[in-house]
PDB file of C-alpha atoms in Angstrom:
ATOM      1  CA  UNK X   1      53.545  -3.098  33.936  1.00 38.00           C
ATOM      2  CA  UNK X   2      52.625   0.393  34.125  1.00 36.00           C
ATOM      3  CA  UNK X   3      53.534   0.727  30.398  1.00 37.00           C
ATOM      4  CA  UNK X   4      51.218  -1.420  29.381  1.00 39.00           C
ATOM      5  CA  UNK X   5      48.817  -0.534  31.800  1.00 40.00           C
ATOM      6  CA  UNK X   6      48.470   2.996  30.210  1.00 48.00           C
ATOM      7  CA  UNK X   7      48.515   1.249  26.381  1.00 43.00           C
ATOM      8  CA  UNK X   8      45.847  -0.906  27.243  1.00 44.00           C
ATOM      9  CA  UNK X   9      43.763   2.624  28.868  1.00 45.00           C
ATOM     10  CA  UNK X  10      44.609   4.853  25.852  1.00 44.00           C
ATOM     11  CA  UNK X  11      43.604   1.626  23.470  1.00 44.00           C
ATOM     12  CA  UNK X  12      40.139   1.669  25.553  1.00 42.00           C
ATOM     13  CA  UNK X  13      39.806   5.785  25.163  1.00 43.00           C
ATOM     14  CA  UNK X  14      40.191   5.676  20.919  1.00 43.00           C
ATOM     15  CA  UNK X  15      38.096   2.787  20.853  1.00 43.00           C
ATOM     16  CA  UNK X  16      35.839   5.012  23.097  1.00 44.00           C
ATOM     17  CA  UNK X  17      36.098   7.579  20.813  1.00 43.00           C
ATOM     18  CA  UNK X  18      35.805   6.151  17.417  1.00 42.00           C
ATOM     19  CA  UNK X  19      32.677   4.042  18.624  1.00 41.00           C
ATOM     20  CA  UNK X  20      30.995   7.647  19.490  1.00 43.00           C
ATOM     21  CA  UNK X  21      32.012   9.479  16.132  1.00 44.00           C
ATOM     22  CA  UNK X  22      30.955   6.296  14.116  1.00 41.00           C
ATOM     23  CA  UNK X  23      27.487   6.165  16.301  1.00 42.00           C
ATOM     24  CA  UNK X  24      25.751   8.923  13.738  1.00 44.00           C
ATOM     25  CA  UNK X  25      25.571   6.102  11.024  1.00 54.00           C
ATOM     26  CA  UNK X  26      22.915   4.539  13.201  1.00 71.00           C
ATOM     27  CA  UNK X  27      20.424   6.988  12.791  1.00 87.00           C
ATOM     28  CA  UNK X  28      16.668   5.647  12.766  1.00 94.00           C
ATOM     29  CA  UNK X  29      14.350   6.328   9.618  1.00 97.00           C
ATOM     30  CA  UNK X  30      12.055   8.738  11.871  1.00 97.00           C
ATOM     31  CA  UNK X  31      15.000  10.524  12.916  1.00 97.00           C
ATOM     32  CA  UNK X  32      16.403  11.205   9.490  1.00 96.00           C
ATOM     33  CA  UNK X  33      12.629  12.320   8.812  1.00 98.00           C
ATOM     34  CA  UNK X  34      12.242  14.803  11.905  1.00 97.00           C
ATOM     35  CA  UNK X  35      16.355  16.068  10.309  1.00 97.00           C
ATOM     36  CA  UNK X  36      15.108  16.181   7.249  1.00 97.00           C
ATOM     37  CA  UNK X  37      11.805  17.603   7.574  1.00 98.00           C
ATOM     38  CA  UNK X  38      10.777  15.429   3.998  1.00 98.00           C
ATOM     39  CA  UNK X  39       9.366  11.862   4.322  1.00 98.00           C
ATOM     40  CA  UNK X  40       9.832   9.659   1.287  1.00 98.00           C
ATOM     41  CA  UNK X  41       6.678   7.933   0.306  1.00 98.00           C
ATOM     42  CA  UNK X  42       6.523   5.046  -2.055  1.00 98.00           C
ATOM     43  CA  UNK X  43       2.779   4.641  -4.225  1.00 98.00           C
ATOM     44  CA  UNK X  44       1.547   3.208  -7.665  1.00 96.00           C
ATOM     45  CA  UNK X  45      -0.055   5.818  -9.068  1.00 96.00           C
ATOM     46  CA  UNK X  46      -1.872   3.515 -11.237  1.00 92.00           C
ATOM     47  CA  UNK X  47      -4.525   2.178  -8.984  1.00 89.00           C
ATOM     48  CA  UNK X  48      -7.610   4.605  -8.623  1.00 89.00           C
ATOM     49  CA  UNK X  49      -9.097   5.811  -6.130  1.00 91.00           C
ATOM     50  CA  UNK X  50      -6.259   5.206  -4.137  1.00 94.00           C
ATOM     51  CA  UNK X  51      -3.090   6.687  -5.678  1.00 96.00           C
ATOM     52  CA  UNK X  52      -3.571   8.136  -9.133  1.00 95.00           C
ATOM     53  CA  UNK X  53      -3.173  10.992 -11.410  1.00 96.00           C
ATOM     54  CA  UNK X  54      -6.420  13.503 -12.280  1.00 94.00           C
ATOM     55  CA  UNK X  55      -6.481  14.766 -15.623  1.00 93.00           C
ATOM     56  CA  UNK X  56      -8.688  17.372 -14.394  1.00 92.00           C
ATOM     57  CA  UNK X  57      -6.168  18.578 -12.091  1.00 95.00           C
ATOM     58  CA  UNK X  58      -3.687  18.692 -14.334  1.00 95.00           C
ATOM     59  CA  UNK X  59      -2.527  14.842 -13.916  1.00 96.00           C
ATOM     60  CA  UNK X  60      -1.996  15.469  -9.664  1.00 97.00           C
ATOM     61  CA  UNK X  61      -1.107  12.914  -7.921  1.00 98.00           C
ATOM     62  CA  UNK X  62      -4.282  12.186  -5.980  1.00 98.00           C
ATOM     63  CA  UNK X  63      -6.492   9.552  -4.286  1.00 96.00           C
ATOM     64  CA  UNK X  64      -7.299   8.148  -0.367  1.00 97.00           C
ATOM     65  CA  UNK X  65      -4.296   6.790   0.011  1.00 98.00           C
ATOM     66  CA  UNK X  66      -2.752   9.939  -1.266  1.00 98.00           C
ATOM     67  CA  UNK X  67      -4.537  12.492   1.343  1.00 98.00           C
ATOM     68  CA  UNK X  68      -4.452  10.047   4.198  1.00 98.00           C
ATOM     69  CA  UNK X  69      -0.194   9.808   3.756  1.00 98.00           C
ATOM     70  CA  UNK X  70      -0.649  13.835   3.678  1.00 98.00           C
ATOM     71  CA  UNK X  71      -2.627  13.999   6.411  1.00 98.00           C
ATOM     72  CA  UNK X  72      -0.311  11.760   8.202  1.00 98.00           C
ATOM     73  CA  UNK X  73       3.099  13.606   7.322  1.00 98.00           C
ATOM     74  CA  UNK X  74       1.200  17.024   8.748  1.00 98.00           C
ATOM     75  CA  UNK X  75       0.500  15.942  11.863  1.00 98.00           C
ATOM     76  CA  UNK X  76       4.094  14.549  12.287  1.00 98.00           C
ATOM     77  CA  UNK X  77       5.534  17.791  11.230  1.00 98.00           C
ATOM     78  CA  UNK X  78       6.999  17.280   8.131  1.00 98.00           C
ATOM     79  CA  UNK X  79       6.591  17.493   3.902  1.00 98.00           C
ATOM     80  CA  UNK X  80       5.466  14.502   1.911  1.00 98.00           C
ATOM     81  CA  UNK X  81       7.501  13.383  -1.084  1.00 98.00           C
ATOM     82  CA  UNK X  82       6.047  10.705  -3.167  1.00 98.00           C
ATOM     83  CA  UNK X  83       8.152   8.632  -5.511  1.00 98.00           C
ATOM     84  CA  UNK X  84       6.426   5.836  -7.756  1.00 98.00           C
ATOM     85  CA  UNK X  85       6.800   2.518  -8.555  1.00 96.00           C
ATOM     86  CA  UNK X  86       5.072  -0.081 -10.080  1.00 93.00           C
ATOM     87  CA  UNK X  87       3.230  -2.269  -7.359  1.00 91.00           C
ATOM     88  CA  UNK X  88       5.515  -5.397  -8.030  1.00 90.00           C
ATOM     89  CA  UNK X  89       8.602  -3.409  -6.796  1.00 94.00           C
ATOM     90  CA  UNK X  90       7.203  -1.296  -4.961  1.00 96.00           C
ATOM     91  CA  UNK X  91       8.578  -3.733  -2.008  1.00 97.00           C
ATOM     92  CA  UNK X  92      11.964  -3.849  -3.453  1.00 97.00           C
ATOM     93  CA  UNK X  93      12.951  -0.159  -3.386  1.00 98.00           C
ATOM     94  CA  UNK X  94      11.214   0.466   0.359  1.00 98.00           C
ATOM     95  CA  UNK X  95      14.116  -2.478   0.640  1.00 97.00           C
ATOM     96  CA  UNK X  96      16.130  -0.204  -1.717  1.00 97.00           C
ATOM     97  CA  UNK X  97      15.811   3.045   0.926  1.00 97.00           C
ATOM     98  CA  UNK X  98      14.449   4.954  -2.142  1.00 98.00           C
ATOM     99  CA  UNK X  99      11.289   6.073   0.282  1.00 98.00           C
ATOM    100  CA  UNK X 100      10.403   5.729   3.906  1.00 98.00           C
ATOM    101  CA  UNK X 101       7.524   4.036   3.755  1.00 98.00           C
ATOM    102  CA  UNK X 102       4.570   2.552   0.873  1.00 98.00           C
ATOM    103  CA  UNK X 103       1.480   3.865   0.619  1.00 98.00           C
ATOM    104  CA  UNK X 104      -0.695   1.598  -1.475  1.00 96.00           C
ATOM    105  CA  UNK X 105      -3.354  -0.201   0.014  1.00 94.00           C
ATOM    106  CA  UNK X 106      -0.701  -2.816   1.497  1.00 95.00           C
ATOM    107  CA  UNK X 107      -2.725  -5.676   3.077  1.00 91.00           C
ATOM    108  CA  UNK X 108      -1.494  -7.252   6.248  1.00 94.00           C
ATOM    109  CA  UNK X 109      -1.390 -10.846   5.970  1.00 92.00           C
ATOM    110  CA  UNK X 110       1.571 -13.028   8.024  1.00 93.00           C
ATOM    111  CA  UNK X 111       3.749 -13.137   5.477  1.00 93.00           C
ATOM    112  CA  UNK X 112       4.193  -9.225   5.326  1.00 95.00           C
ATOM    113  CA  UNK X 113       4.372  -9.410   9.114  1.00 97.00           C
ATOM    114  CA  UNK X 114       7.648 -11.006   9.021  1.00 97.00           C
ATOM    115  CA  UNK X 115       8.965  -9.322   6.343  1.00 97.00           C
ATOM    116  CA  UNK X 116       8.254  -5.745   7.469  1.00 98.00           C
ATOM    117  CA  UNK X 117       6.868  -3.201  10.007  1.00 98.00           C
ATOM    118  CA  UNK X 118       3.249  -2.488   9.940  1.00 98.00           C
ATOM    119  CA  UNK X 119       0.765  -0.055  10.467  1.00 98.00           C
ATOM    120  CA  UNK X 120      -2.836  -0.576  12.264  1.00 98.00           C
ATOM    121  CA  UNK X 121      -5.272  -0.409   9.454  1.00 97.00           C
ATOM    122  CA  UNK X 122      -6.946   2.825   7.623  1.00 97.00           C
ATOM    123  CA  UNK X 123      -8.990   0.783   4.806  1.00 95.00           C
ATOM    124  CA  UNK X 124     -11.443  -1.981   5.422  1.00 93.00           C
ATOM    125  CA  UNK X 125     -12.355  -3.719   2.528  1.00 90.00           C
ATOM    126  CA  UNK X 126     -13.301  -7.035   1.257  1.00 91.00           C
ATOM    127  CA  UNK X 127     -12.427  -8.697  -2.495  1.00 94.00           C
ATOM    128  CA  UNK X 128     -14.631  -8.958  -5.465  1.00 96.00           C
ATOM    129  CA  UNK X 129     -14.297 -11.245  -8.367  1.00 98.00           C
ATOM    130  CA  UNK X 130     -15.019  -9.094 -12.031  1.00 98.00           C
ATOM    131  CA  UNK X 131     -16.344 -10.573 -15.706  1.00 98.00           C
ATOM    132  CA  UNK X 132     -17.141  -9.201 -18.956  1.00 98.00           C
ATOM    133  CA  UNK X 133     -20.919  -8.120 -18.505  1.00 97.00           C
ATOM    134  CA  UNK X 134     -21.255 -10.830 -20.871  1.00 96.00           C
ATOM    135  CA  UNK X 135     -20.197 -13.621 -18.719  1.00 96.00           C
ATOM    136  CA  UNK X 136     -22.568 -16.000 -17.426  1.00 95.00           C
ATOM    137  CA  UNK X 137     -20.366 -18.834 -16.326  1.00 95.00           C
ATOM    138  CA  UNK X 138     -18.241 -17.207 -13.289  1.00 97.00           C
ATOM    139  CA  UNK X 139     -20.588 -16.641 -10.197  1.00 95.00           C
ATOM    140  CA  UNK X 140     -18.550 -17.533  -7.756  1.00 96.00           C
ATOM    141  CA  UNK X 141     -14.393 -17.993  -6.813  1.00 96.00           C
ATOM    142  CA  UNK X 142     -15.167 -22.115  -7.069  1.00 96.00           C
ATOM    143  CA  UNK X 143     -15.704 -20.479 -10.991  1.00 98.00           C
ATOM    144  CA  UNK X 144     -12.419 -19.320 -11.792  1.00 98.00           C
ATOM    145  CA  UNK X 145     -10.335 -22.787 -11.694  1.00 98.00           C
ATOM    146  CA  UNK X 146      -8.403 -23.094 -14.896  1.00 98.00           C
ATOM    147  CA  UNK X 147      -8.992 -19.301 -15.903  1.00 98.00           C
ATOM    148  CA  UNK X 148      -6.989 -16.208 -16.184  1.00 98.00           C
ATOM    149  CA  UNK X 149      -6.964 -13.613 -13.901  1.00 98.00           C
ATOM    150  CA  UNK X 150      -5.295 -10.197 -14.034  1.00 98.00           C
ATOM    151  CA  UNK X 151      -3.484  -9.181 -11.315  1.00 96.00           C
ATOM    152  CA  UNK X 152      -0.621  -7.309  -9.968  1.00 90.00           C
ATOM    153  CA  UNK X 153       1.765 -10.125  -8.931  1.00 84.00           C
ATOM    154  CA  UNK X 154       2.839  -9.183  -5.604  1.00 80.00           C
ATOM    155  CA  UNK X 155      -1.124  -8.080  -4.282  1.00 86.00           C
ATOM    156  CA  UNK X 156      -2.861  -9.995  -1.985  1.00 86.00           C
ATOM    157  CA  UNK X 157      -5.853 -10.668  -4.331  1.00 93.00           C
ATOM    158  CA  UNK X 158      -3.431 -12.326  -6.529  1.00 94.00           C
ATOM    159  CA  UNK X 159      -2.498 -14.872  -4.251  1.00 93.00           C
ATOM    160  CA  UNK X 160      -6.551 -15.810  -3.674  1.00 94.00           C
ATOM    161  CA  UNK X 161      -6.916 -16.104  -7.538  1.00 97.00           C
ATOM    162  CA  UNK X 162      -3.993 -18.212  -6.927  1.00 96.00           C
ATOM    163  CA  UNK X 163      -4.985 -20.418  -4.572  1.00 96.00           C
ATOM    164  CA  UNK X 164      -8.827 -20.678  -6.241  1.00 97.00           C
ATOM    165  CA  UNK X 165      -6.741 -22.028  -9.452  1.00 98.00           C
ATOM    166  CA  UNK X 166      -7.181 -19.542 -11.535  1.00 98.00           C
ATOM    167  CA  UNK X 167      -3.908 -19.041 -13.870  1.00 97.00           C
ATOM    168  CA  UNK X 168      -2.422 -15.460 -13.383  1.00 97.00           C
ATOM    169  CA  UNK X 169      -2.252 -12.441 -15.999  1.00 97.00           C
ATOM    170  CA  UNK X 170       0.429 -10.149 -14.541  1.00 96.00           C
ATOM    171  CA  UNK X 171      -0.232  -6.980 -14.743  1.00 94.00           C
ATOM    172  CA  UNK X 172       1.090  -3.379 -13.770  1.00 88.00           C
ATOM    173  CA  UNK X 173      -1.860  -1.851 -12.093  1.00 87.00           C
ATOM    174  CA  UNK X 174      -6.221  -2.475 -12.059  1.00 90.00           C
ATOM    175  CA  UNK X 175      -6.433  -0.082 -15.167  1.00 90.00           C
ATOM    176  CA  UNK X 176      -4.407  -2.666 -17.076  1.00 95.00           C
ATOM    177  CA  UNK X 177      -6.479  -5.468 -15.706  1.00 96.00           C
ATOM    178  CA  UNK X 178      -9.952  -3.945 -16.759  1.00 96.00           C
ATOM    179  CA  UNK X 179      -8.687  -3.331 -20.286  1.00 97.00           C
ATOM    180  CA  UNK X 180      -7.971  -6.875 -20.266  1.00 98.00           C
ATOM    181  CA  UNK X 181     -11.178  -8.170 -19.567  1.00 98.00           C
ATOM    182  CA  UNK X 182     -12.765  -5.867 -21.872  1.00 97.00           C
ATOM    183  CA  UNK X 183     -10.432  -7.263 -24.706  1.00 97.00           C
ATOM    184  CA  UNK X 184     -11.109 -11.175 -23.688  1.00 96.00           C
ATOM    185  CA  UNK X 185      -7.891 -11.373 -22.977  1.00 97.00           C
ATOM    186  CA  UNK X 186      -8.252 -12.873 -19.873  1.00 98.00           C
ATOM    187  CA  UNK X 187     -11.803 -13.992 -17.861  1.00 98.00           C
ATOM    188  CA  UNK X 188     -11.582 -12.452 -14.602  1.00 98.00           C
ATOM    189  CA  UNK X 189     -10.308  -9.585 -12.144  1.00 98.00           C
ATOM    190  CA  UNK X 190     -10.047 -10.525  -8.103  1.00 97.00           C
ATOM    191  CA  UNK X 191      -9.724  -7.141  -6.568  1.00 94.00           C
ATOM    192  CA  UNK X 192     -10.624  -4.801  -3.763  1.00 88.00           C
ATOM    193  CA  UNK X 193     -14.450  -3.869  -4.107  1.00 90.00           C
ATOM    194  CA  UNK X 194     -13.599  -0.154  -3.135  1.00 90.00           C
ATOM    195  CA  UNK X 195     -11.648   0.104  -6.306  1.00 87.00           C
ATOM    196  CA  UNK X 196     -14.053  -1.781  -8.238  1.00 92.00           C
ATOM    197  CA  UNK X 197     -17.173  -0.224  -7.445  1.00 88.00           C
ATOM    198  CA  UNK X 198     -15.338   3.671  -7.491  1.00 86.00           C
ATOM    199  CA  UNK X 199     -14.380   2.598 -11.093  1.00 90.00           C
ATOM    200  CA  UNK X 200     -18.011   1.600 -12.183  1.00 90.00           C
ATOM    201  CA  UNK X 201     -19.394   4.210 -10.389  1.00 84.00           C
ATOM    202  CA  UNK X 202     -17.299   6.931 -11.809  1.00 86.00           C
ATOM    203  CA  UNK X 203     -16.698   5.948 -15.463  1.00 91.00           C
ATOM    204  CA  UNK X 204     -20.909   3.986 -15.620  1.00 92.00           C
ATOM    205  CA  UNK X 205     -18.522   1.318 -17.588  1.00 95.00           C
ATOM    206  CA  UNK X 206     -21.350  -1.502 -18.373  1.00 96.00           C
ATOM    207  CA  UNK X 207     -18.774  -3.698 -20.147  1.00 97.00           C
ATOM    208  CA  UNK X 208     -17.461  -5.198 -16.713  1.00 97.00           C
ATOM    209  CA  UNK X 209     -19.637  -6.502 -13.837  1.00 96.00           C
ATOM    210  CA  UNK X 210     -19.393  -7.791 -10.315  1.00 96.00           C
ATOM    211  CA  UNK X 211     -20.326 -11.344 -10.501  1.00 97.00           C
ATOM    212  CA  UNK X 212     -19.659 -12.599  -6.409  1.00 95.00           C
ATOM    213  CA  UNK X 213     -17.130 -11.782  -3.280  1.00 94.00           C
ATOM    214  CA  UNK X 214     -14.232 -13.811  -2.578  1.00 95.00           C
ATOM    215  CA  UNK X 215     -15.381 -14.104   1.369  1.00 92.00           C
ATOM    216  CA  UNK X 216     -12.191 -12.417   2.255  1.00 86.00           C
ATOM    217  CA  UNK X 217     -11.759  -9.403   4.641  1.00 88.00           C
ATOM    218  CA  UNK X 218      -8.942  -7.378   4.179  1.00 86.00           C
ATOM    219  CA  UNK X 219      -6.969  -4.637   6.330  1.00 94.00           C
ATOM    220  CA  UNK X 220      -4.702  -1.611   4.623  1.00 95.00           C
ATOM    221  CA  UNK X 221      -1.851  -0.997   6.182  1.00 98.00           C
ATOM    222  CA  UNK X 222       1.360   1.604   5.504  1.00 98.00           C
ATOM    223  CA  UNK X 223       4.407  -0.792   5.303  1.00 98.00           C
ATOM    224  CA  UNK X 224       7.629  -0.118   6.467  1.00 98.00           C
ATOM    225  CA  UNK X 225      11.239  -1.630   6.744  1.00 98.00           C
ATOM    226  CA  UNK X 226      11.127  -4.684   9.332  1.00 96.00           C
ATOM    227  CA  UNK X 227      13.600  -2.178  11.497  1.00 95.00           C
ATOM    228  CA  UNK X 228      11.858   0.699  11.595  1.00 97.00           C
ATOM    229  CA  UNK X 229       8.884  -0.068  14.474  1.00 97.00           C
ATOM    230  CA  UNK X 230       9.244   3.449  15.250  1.00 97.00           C
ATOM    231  CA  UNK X 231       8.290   5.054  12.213  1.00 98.00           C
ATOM    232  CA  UNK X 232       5.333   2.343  12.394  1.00 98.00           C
ATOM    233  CA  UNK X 233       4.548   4.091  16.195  1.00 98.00           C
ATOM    234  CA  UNK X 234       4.523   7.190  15.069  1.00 98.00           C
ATOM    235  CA  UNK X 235       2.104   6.674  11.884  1.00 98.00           C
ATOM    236  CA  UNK X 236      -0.317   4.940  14.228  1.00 98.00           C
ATOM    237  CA  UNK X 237       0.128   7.964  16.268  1.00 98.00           C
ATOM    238  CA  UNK X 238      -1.092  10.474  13.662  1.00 98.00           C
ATOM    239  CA  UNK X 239      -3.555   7.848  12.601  1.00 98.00           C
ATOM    240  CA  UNK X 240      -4.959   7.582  15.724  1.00 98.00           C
ATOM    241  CA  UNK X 241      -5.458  11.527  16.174  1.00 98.00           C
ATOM    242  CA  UNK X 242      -6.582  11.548  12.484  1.00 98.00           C
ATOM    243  CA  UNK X 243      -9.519   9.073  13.412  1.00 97.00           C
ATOM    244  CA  UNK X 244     -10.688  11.257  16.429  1.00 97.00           C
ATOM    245  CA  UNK X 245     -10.722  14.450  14.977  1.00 97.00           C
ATOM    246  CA  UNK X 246     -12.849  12.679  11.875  1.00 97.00           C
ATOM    247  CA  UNK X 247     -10.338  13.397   9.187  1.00 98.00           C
ATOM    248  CA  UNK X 248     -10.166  10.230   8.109  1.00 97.00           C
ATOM    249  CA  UNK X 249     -13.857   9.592   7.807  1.00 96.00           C
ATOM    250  CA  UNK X 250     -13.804  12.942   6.079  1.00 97.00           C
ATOM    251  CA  UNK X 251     -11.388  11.559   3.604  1.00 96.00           C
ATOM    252  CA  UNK X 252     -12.945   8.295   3.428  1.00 94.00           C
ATOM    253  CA  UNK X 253     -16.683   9.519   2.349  1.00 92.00           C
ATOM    254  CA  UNK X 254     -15.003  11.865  -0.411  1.00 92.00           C
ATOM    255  CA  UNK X 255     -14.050   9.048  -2.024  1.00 91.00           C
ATOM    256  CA  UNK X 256     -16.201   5.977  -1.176  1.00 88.00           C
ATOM    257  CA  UNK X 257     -19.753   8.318   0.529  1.00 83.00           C
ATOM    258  CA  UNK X 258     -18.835   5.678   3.911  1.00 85.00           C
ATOM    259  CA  UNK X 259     -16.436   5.519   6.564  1.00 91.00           C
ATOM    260  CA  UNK X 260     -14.061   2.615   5.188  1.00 90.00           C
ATOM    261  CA  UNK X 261     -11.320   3.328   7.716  1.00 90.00           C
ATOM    262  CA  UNK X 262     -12.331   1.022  10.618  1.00 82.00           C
TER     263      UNK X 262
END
């Protein structure tokens, strides 16, 4: 009795053991971070003003979303990394670990509420519907039934051409979808009107207009892996701090001349 008394204790003592050695696997994302001192950060690149590269800065990486991930990773302490991806898997390789978080004008709608963590919002925008200056038939999103749209395939403003019947153009990024429009290729854009109007206003294209808004609001988030709520806390931390020191207003009116993050 005794014998097995003392099998059954030193059975309890390496299970004991082995449980505490094997417990530095379940280290959090923001922990590796704060270790690491680099956070991973997943972006287009392709989608201007937001995340792109300036040829006059010798092809940076720059944009909003850009300098508002920066000015997130200082106040938490640690170096930005940015890796891109094209928008459509963009998703898959947050999924894939290959960065911590995407930064990319993410909008929160239920469906990316269940599938991963969130952020509050820093972008407040609402969606646009774009033509050929040319175009005289689209003035509204009742217009685009039964015509193509160019879009990225997993945004949000895809989904509302979608759903106002328009038949979808997939594309890698909005500076594929204007040159698309310019070429007839297909009839219409949906997109954010930040992006839109920063386009028109900075290249005075007159080949594309603005013809009407889609009536919907929309709120940019940073997205996350559906386990890692913490990393989520401590982005709306900075964010937070960020918003009452006016750094992201600062940000905000470099690129837009207004406030756009609340």
């Amino acid at each position: 009795m005794k014998r097995t008394l003392g099998f059954a204790a030193a059975l309890l003592t390496l299970t004991s053991l082995l449980a505490a050695c094997g417990g530095g696997g379940d280290q959090s994302t923001l922990d590796k971070v704060k270790a690491d001192g680099v956070i991973k950060i997943g972006t287009e690149g392709t989608y201007a003003p937001f995340t792109f590269h300036d040829s006059k800065q010798g092809n940076k990486l720059v944009g909003y979303d850009v300098e508002v991930a920066e000015a997130v990773a200082k106040k938490m302490g640690v170096k930005p990394t940015f890796v891109e991806a094209p928008f459509d898997s963009i998703f898959a390789g947050l999924a894939a670990k290959r960065f911590d978080v995407v930064a990319n004008q993410v909008t929160r709608n239920p469906e990316r509420e269940k599938l991963y963590a969130l952020s509050e919002p820093y972008t407040v925008s609402e969606g646009v519907i774009v033509t050929k200056a040319d175009n005289t038939k689209v003035k509204s999103l009742q217009d685009i039934k039964g015509l193509k749209s160019a879009q990225s395939a997993a945004s949000n403003w895809a989904q509302v051409a979608k759903d106002a019947g328009a038949e979808l153009e997939p594309v890698e990024g909005f500076t594929q979808a204007i040159l698309l429009v310019k070429q007839g290729r297909v009839d219409v854009i949906v997109n954010d009107n930040l992006a839109v109007l920063d386009y028109l206003n900075t290249t005075g294209d007159k080949s594309v207009k603005i013809v009407g808004k889609t009536g919907d609001k929309a709120e940019q988030v940073f997205a996350f892996r559906k386990g890692d709520s913490e990393m989520a806390k401590a982005f709306n931390k900075a964010l937070d701090e960020l918003r009452a020191d006016g750094t992201l207003a600062k940000i905000a009116e470099k690129y837009f001349q207004q406030d756009v993050s609340k």
